[in-house]
Amino acid sequence: MKTNKIFKTTTIAACLFATLSSVSVNASHFRGAAVVPTVDANGMLTIDAKSFWRRQVGTAAGTFPHSGVSGSSSLFVAGAGNAALGSISLDTSDIRRSRIDETFSIQLPPGAGTYTISWGSNAWVAGVPNGSGSYGTTSTIFWDGLTANTPIQFDLENIQQEVLRGAAYSDNLDAVGVGLTYDDTFLGTGMSGQAPGYSIDASGQINMSAATTTAILDNGSSPGADIGFSGKIGATDGSAVEFVWLFDAVDTGANLAPSITDVVINALVGTTIDHTLAVSDPNVGDILTTSFINFLGTGGNPLNSTFDPGTLDFSWDSTGFSVGTYIATFGTSDGSLSDQGTITINLTQGPGGGGINVPEPATILIMGSGLAMIAGFRRRRKTS
């Protein structure tokens, strides 16, 4: 039987930060969360909330300790009111944590405006050295009163929590948007500091040196919740998404999480993208199950892509789609631990359509439909 640290996971929920003190305390259970808003042309605001909590098999979504946003408090949109819960689901397949996925919606008033979305409660999972007490996040979205806006696309679970002590760590946030910026100095509610050596560069890449990962100690109170980290993603129109989560530091010889290698592909509109995922597990003999989670993009959400979980081959004909960035997200599991990885596709116009294909550094050449594509790989977790 595999052994690994068990993450206790939790989420966020609430009204404005000023109301947090009025929310009752249940017990230590929060492990991380982010809420990501989007608005349609009619002003209907939809909010995707993903949160992580202490894992307790047999407890339903929305009830302690799997509180989620809706089970802790209300999701408040300043200037509009409390957003209505549309759906909620629970995933306990990763033994380190429980994940709650929720969707909320609310009609925005007529006219342009920037709307703040707040939630929070008590209390962090026990023993995190840089996090305790209240937790919460805030997101903002701009709506011009006329057109749809999806300023930031982001999935918190794309960040690998597992950190191998004595090895450098590197992983990309895989966020999509126009002119995104990353604030690694932002501290989530209840945090007193960041993880040692933690930084995010201008491309959204998280880095920690081997020396700093060695310094992360085990949290004896809540195994797997060894150190907190947080950040803020900003868009050019003033929209923003905060996130907060926990790293799990492990030693060589432990059961380690599987890994999907992220890849960036620059291609011309009309190209058929064919790519085989690189999926691996440090523990020889582990049987991995890989699935296709979603495919999102700034130029529309593609419905014509295919993925074969047996061969790990992904294919998408980009004919008819707009210039922009598209991200396909995949998950893999060894039956106890999991990872998510992405294929990021940057579509540009070819000759006659304005634009040329610009190679990424440290790339390899892929051929598809007679047109050259350049793919640059982003390692999720460096082990050297």
Short mmCIF file of C-alpha atoms in Angstrom, two decimals:
data_model
loop_
_atom_site.label_atom_id
_atom_site.label_comp_id
_atom_site.label_asym_id
_atom_site.label_seq_id
_atom_site.Cartn_x
_atom_site.Cartn_y
_atom_site.Cartn_z
CA MET A 1 0.00 0.00 0.00
CA LYS A 2 1.33 3.40 -0.94
CA THR A 3 2.11 5.86 1.78
CA ASN A 4 2.27 9.61 1.40
CA LYS A 5 1.55 12.70 3.41
CA ILE A 6 -2.15 13.39 3.47
CA PHE A 7 -3.07 16.91 2.54
CA LYS A 8 -5.93 18.36 4.50
CA THR A 9 -7.72 20.63 2.11
CA THR A 10 -10.08 23.54 2.40
CA THR A 11 -11.71 26.40 0.68
CA ILE A 12 -12.88 29.85 1.04
CA ALA A 13 -16.19 31.58 1.41
CA ALA A 14 -17.53 34.84 2.54
CA CYS A 15 -18.74 38.35 2.23
CA LEU A 16 -16.62 41.45 2.38
CA PHE A 17 -13.45 41.24 4.42
CA ALA A 18 -14.99 43.49 7.05
CA THR A 19 -17.59 40.82 7.81
CA LEU A 20 -15.11 37.98 8.34
CA SER A 21 -15.04 38.42 12.10
CA SER A 22 -18.76 37.62 12.28
CA VAL A 23 -18.39 34.21 10.65
CA SER A 24 -18.38 31.29 13.06
CA VAL A 25 -15.29 29.17 13.43
CA ASN A 26 -15.72 25.44 12.81
CA ALA A 27 -12.20 24.03 13.00
CA SER A 28 -8.93 24.04 11.11
CA HIS A 29 -9.56 22.95 7.56
CA PHE A 30 -8.71 25.53 4.84
CA ARG A 31 -5.96 24.66 2.35
CA GLY A 32 -6.34 27.00 -0.61
CA ALA A 33 -8.66 28.58 -3.15
CA ALA A 34 -9.22 30.93 -6.07
CA VAL A 35 -12.37 32.35 -7.70
CA VAL A 36 -12.30 33.22 -11.40
CA PRO A 37 -15.01 35.50 -12.86
CA THR A 38 -16.34 35.99 -16.39
CA VAL A 39 -19.21 38.15 -17.70
CA ASP A 40 -21.35 37.84 -20.83
CA ALA A 41 -22.58 40.66 -23.07
CA ASN A 42 -25.82 40.92 -21.07
CA GLY A 43 -24.02 41.44 -17.77
CA MET A 44 -24.53 37.95 -16.36
CA LEU A 45 -21.54 37.33 -14.11
CA THR A 46 -20.40 33.71 -13.72
CA ILE A 47 -17.82 32.78 -11.09
CA ASP A 48 -15.89 29.50 -11.02
CA ALA A 49 -14.63 28.72 -7.51
CA LYS A 50 -12.09 26.00 -6.80
CA SER A 51 -11.11 25.36 -3.20
CA PHE A 52 -9.19 22.74 -1.22
CA TRP A 53 -9.94 21.33 2.23
CA ARG A 54 -9.08 18.67 4.75
CA ARG A 55 -9.96 15.32 3.22
CA GLN A 56 -12.62 13.34 5.06
CA VAL A 57 -14.25 10.51 3.13
CA GLY A 58 -18.01 10.32 3.60
CA THR A 59 -18.61 14.04 4.10
CA ALA A 60 -20.67 15.76 1.41
CA ALA A 61 -19.69 18.83 -0.59
CA GLY A 62 -20.65 22.05 1.12
CA THR A 63 -20.55 20.57 4.63
CA PHE A 64 -17.67 20.73 7.10
CA PRO A 65 -14.83 20.02 6.56
CA HIS A 66 -15.59 20.19 2.82
CA SER A 67 -17.17 23.60 3.30
CA GLY A 68 -16.47 25.16 -0.05
CA VAL A 69 -17.44 28.77 -0.66
CA SER A 70 -21.16 28.16 -0.23
CA GLY A 71 -20.76 26.13 2.95
CA SER A 72 -18.65 28.74 4.71
CA SER A 73 -20.50 31.95 3.83
CA SER A 74 -21.87 33.83 0.83
CA LEU A 75 -19.95 34.93 -2.25
CA PHE A 76 -20.45 38.70 -2.27
CA VAL A 77 -20.20 40.93 -5.35
CA ALA A 78 -19.90 44.57 -4.31
CA GLY A 79 -22.53 46.65 -6.09
CA ALA A 80 -24.61 43.62 -7.07
CA GLY A 81 -25.18 41.42 -3.97
CA ASN A 82 -24.74 37.76 -3.08
CA ALA A 83 -24.11 35.47 -6.05
CA ALA A 84 -26.37 32.41 -6.36
CA LEU A 85 -24.85 28.92 -6.22
CA GLY A 86 -25.45 27.02 -9.44
CA SER A 87 -23.51 23.78 -8.96
CA ILE A 88 -21.19 22.13 -6.46
CA SER A 89 -19.13 18.93 -6.62
CA LEU A 90 -16.54 17.12 -4.49
CA ASP A 91 -13.39 15.25 -5.55
CA THR A 92 -11.47 13.15 -3.01
CA SER A 93 -9.39 11.13 -5.50
CA ASP A 94 -6.11 12.71 -4.34
CA ILE A 95 -5.29 11.50 -0.82
CA ARG A 96 -3.59 14.82 0.03
CA ARG A 97 -6.75 16.94 -0.10
CA SER A 98 -10.41 17.31 -1.01
CA ARG A 99 -11.39 19.64 -3.84
CA ILE A 100 -14.66 21.51 -4.10
CA ASP A 101 -15.74 22.92 -7.50
CA GLU A 102 -18.55 25.48 -7.47
CA THR A 103 -20.17 27.84 -9.96
CA PHE A 104 -22.04 31.01 -8.99
CA SER A 105 -23.91 33.61 -11.01
CA ILE A 106 -25.43 37.08 -10.56
CA GLN A 107 -26.82 39.76 -12.87
CA LEU A 108 -24.75 42.96 -12.89
CA PRO A 109 -26.52 46.33 -13.04
CA PRO A 110 -26.54 48.26 -16.37
CA GLY A 111 -23.52 50.34 -17.30
CA ALA A 112 -19.78 49.97 -17.06
CA GLY A 113 -18.07 49.16 -13.78
CA THR A 114 -15.41 47.17 -11.96
CA TYR A 115 -16.86 44.62 -9.54
CA THR A 116 -15.15 43.14 -6.47
CA ILE A 117 -15.91 39.55 -5.46
CA SER A 118 -15.07 38.64 -1.85
CA TRP A 119 -15.31 35.61 0.39
CA GLY A 120 -13.60 34.23 3.48
CA SER A 121 -14.01 32.62 6.88
CA ASN A 122 -12.02 30.78 9.58
CA ALA A 123 -9.76 28.80 9.90
CA TRP A 124 -6.60 27.62 8.20
CA VAL A 125 -5.56 24.00 8.53
CA ALA A 126 -3.48 23.60 11.68
CA GLY A 127 0.27 24.07 11.93
CA VAL A 128 1.06 25.96 8.70
CA PRO A 129 4.02 28.12 9.82
CA ASN A 130 3.06 31.17 7.76
CA GLY A 131 -0.73 30.87 7.80
CA SER A 132 -3.38 30.80 10.52
CA GLY A 133 -6.73 32.21 11.54
CA SER A 134 -8.99 33.78 8.92
CA TYR A 135 -8.66 33.02 5.22
CA GLY A 136 -10.13 34.53 2.09
CA THR A 137 -9.53 35.82 -1.44
CA THR A 138 -10.78 38.69 -3.57
CA SER A 139 -11.23 38.85 -7.34
CA THR A 140 -12.22 41.79 -9.52
CA ILE A 141 -13.67 42.02 -13.01
CA PHE A 142 -14.30 44.94 -15.36
CA TRP A 143 -17.46 45.08 -17.50
CA ASP A 144 -17.92 47.83 -20.07
CA GLY A 145 -21.69 47.39 -20.00
CA LEU A 146 -21.84 46.10 -23.59
CA THR A 147 -19.48 43.24 -24.38
CA ALA A 148 -18.50 39.91 -22.83
CA ASN A 149 -15.26 39.79 -20.87
CA THR A 150 -13.13 36.89 -19.70
CA PRO A 151 -10.04 38.80 -18.55
CA ILE A 152 -8.23 35.94 -16.78
CA GLN A 153 -8.44 32.18 -17.20
CA PHE A 154 -6.70 30.31 -14.39
CA ASP A 155 -6.84 26.89 -12.74
CA LEU A 156 -5.17 26.74 -9.31
CA GLU A 157 -4.69 22.99 -9.60
CA ASN A 158 -2.23 23.46 -12.47
CA ILE A 159 0.31 24.38 -9.79
CA GLN A 160 2.04 21.24 -8.52
CA GLN A 161 1.99 21.25 -4.72
CA GLU A 162 4.72 18.65 -4.27
CA VAL A 163 8.23 20.02 -3.65
CA LEU A 164 11.20 17.65 -3.52
CA ARG A 165 13.58 18.79 -0.79
CA GLY A 166 17.06 19.58 -2.05
CA ALA A 167 15.85 20.07 -5.64
CA ALA A 168 14.96 23.27 -7.44
CA TYR A 169 11.23 23.76 -8.04
CA SER A 170 9.72 25.38 -11.13
CA ASP A 171 6.15 25.43 -12.42
CA ASN A 172 4.04 27.84 -14.48
CA LEU A 173 0.71 29.35 -13.40
CA ASP A 174 -0.66 28.65 -16.91
CA ALA A 175 -2.91 31.71 -16.74
CA VAL A 176 -4.41 33.15 -19.93
CA GLY A 177 -5.27 36.82 -20.54
CA VAL A 178 -4.08 40.04 -22.14
CA GLY A 179 -1.00 41.68 -20.65
CA LEU A 180 -1.07 39.63 -17.46
CA THR A 181 1.08 40.64 -14.49
CA TYR A 182 2.01 38.59 -11.43
CA ASP A 183 2.43 39.86 -7.87
CA ASP A 184 4.41 37.42 -5.72
CA THR A 185 4.53 39.87 -2.79
CA PHE A 186 0.78 39.62 -2.24
CA LEU A 187 -0.07 37.80 1.00
CA GLY A 188 -3.36 35.96 1.32
CA THR A 189 -5.59 36.57 4.33
CA GLY A 190 -4.04 35.03 7.43
CA MET A 191 -0.56 34.72 5.89
CA SER A 192 2.49 36.22 7.62
CA GLY A 193 4.94 35.60 4.76
CA GLN A 194 5.66 33.63 1.59
CA ALA A 195 7.32 30.26 1.20
CA PRO A 196 11.14 30.55 1.38
CA GLY A 197 12.67 31.61 -1.94
CA TYR A 198 9.26 31.69 -3.66
CA SER A 199 9.00 34.02 -6.66
CA ILE A 200 6.97 34.42 -9.86
CA ASP A 201 8.62 35.86 -12.96
CA ALA A 202 7.04 37.92 -15.75
CA SER A 203 6.03 34.77 -17.66
CA GLY A 204 4.11 33.36 -14.67
CA GLN A 205 6.82 30.85 -13.76
CA ILE A 206 7.11 29.96 -10.06
CA ASN A 207 10.66 29.25 -8.90
CA MET A 208 12.36 28.11 -5.69
CA SER A 209 16.03 27.16 -5.42
CA ALA A 210 17.31 23.83 -4.13
CA ALA A 211 18.64 25.59 -1.03
CA THR A 212 15.23 27.01 -0.18
CA THR A 213 13.29 23.78 -0.73
CA THR A 214 15.63 22.03 1.70
CA ALA A 215 14.53 24.47 4.40
CA ILE A 216 10.82 23.53 4.22
CA LEU A 217 10.01 21.44 7.31
CA ASP A 218 7.25 18.89 7.82
CA ASN A 219 4.06 20.16 9.41
CA GLY A 220 3.39 17.61 12.13
CA SER A 221 -0.10 18.98 12.85
CA SER A 222 -1.35 18.64 9.29
CA PRO A 223 0.86 16.41 7.13
CA GLY A 224 1.33 17.78 3.62
CA ALA A 225 0.45 21.37 4.54
CA ASP A 226 4.06 22.41 5.01
CA ILE A 227 4.15 26.05 3.86
CA GLY A 228 1.69 28.52 2.36
CA PHE A 229 2.08 30.59 -0.81
CA SER A 230 -0.12 33.14 -2.55
CA GLY A 231 -0.16 35.65 -5.38
CA LYS A 232 -2.26 37.98 -7.50
CA ILE A 233 -2.78 37.84 -11.28
CA GLY A 234 -3.67 41.17 -12.89
CA ALA A 235 -5.07 42.04 -16.33
CA THR A 236 -4.70 45.27 -18.30
CA ASP A 237 -8.34 46.33 -17.72
CA GLY A 238 -7.95 46.27 -13.93
CA SER A 239 -9.40 42.79 -13.41
CA ALA A 240 -7.53 40.52 -10.98
CA VAL A 241 -7.58 37.05 -9.39
CA GLU A 242 -5.97 36.25 -6.03
CA PHE A 243 -4.89 32.71 -5.17
CA VAL A 244 -3.59 30.95 -2.08
CA TRP A 245 -2.39 27.38 -1.63
CA LEU A 246 0.04 25.09 0.22
CA PHE A 247 3.26 23.33 -0.74
CA ASP A 248 3.97 19.75 0.36
CA ALA A 249 7.69 19.09 0.86
CA VAL A 250 8.78 15.46 0.45
CA ASP A 251 12.04 13.51 0.53
CA THR A 252 13.51 11.14 -2.01
CA GLY A 253 12.15 7.66 -1.41
CA ALA A 254 8.58 8.73 -0.68
CA ASN A 255 5.68 7.93 -2.94
CA LEU A 256 5.87 10.91 -5.32
CA ALA A 257 3.14 12.46 -7.43
CA PRO A 258 3.05 11.73 -11.18
CA SER A 259 3.81 14.58 -13.57
CA ILE A 260 2.60 15.95 -16.90
CA THR A 261 5.09 18.12 -18.75
CA ASP A 262 3.62 21.47 -19.82
CA VAL A 263 4.20 22.45 -23.44
CA VAL A 264 3.83 25.74 -25.33
CA ILE A 265 3.06 25.52 -29.07
CA ASN A 266 3.19 28.53 -31.40
CA ALA A 267 1.16 27.79 -34.52
CA LEU A 268 -0.58 29.46 -37.47
CA VAL A 269 -4.37 29.69 -37.68
CA GLY A 270 -5.58 26.71 -39.72
CA THR A 271 -2.86 24.38 -38.46
CA THR A 272 -3.78 20.98 -37.06
CA ILE A 273 -1.97 20.61 -33.75
CA ASP A 274 -0.91 17.04 -32.92
CA HIS A 275 0.92 16.44 -29.67
CA THR A 276 1.64 13.45 -27.45
CA LEU A 277 1.66 14.21 -23.73
CA ALA A 278 4.78 13.43 -21.71
CA VAL A 279 3.43 11.75 -18.56
CA SER A 280 5.71 10.14 -15.98
CA ASP A 281 5.94 8.92 -12.41
CA PRO A 282 9.16 8.82 -10.34
CA ASN A 283 8.00 5.58 -8.73
CA VAL A 284 8.66 2.78 -11.22
CA GLY A 285 5.69 0.47 -11.65
CA ASP A 286 2.93 2.92 -10.79
CA ILE A 287 -0.02 2.64 -13.16
CA LEU A 288 -1.19 6.04 -14.36
CA THR A 289 -4.63 7.10 -15.56
CA THR A 290 -4.71 10.24 -17.72
CA SER A 291 -7.78 12.27 -18.67
CA PHE A 292 -8.72 15.35 -20.71
CA ILE A 293 -10.15 18.02 -18.37
CA ASN A 294 -10.99 21.03 -20.56
CA PHE A 295 -9.93 23.25 -23.47
CA LEU A 296 -10.32 27.03 -23.15
CA GLY A 297 -9.21 29.98 -25.23
CA THR A 298 -9.34 33.72 -25.73
CA GLY A 299 -10.70 33.29 -29.25
CA GLY A 300 -13.48 30.84 -28.31
CA ASN A 301 -13.73 27.50 -26.52
CA PRO A 302 -12.91 24.69 -28.99
CA LEU A 303 -15.24 21.69 -29.14
CA ASN A 304 -13.55 19.85 -32.02
CA SER A 305 -10.41 18.55 -30.28
CA THR A 306 -9.69 14.89 -29.55
CA PHE A 307 -7.62 13.05 -26.95
CA ASP A 308 -6.74 9.35 -26.73
CA PRO A 309 -6.02 8.37 -23.09
CA GLY A 310 -4.32 5.20 -24.28
CA THR A 311 -1.77 6.76 -26.60
CA LEU A 312 -1.83 10.21 -24.89
CA ASP A 313 -2.27 11.82 -28.32
CA PHE A 314 -4.04 15.19 -28.51
CA SER A 315 -5.25 16.69 -31.79
CA TRP A 316 -6.99 19.96 -32.71
CA ASP A 317 -7.78 21.52 -36.08
CA SER A 318 -7.56 25.29 -35.51
CA THR A 319 -9.25 26.17 -38.81
CA GLY A 320 -11.87 28.87 -38.29
CA PHE A 321 -10.64 29.93 -34.84
CA SER A 322 -9.39 33.39 -33.97
CA VAL A 323 -5.87 34.53 -33.18
CA GLY A 324 -5.25 34.09 -29.45
CA THR A 325 -4.11 31.75 -26.70
CA TYR A 326 -5.76 28.39 -26.04
CA ILE A 327 -5.03 26.02 -23.16
CA ALA A 328 -5.87 22.30 -23.05
CA THR A 329 -5.70 20.89 -19.51
CA PHE A 330 -5.09 17.24 -18.62
CA GLY A 331 -4.95 15.29 -15.38
CA THR A 332 -3.09 12.15 -14.38
CA SER A 333 -3.27 9.98 -11.26
CA ASP A 334 -1.41 6.99 -9.84
CA GLY A 335 -4.47 6.09 -7.77
CA SER A 336 -3.38 8.16 -4.77
CA LEU A 337 -1.69 11.31 -6.02
CA SER A 338 -2.40 13.48 -9.04
CA ASP A 339 -1.07 16.24 -11.27
CA GLN A 340 -2.42 18.54 -13.97
CA GLY A 341 -0.56 19.63 -17.07
CA THR A 342 -1.31 21.85 -20.02
CA ILE A 343 -0.79 22.37 -23.73
CA THR A 344 -0.73 26.12 -24.40
CA ILE A 345 -1.35 27.01 -28.04
CA ASN A 346 -0.60 30.52 -29.29
CA LEU A 347 -2.34 31.05 -32.63
CA THR A 348 -1.11 33.76 -35.02
CA GLN A 349 -1.94 34.67 -38.61
CA GLY A 350 0.26 33.37 -41.38
CA PRO A 351 1.39 35.13 -44.58
CA GLY A 352 -1.50 36.99 -46.12
CA GLY A 353 -3.24 37.15 -42.75
CA GLY A 354 -0.83 39.54 -41.07
CA GLY A 355 1.48 37.94 -38.47
CA ILE A 356 4.30 35.44 -38.42
CA ASN A 357 5.18 32.58 -36.19
CA VAL A 358 7.69 33.55 -33.49
CA PRO A 359 9.72 30.68 -31.96
CA GLU A 360 9.96 30.16 -28.21
CA PRO A 361 13.43 29.80 -26.68
CA ALA A 362 14.73 26.31 -25.94
CA THR A 363 12.29 24.78 -28.39
CA ILE A 364 11.83 21.70 -30.52
CA LEU A 365 10.37 21.57 -34.02
CA ILE A 366 7.04 19.88 -34.69
CA MET A 367 5.44 19.48 -38.11
CA GLY A 368 1.68 19.50 -38.66
CA SER A 369 -0.52 20.00 -41.74
CA GLY A 370 2.49 21.16 -43.73
CA LEU A 371 3.14 24.12 -41.41
CA ALA A 372 5.93 24.41 -38.88
CA MET A 373 5.04 24.79 -35.21
CA ILE A 374 7.43 25.56 -32.40
CA ALA A 375 6.90 23.92 -29.03
CA GLY A 376 8.67 25.00 -25.84
CA PHE A 377 8.45 22.77 -22.79
CA ARG A 378 7.97 24.10 -19.24
CA ARG A 379 8.98 21.59 -16.61
CA ARG A 380 6.51 21.36 -13.77
CA ARG A 381 8.97 20.37 -11.06
CA LYS A 382 12.72 20.39 -11.58
CA THR A 383 14.49 17.51 -9.87
CA SER A 384 18.09 18.35 -10.52
#
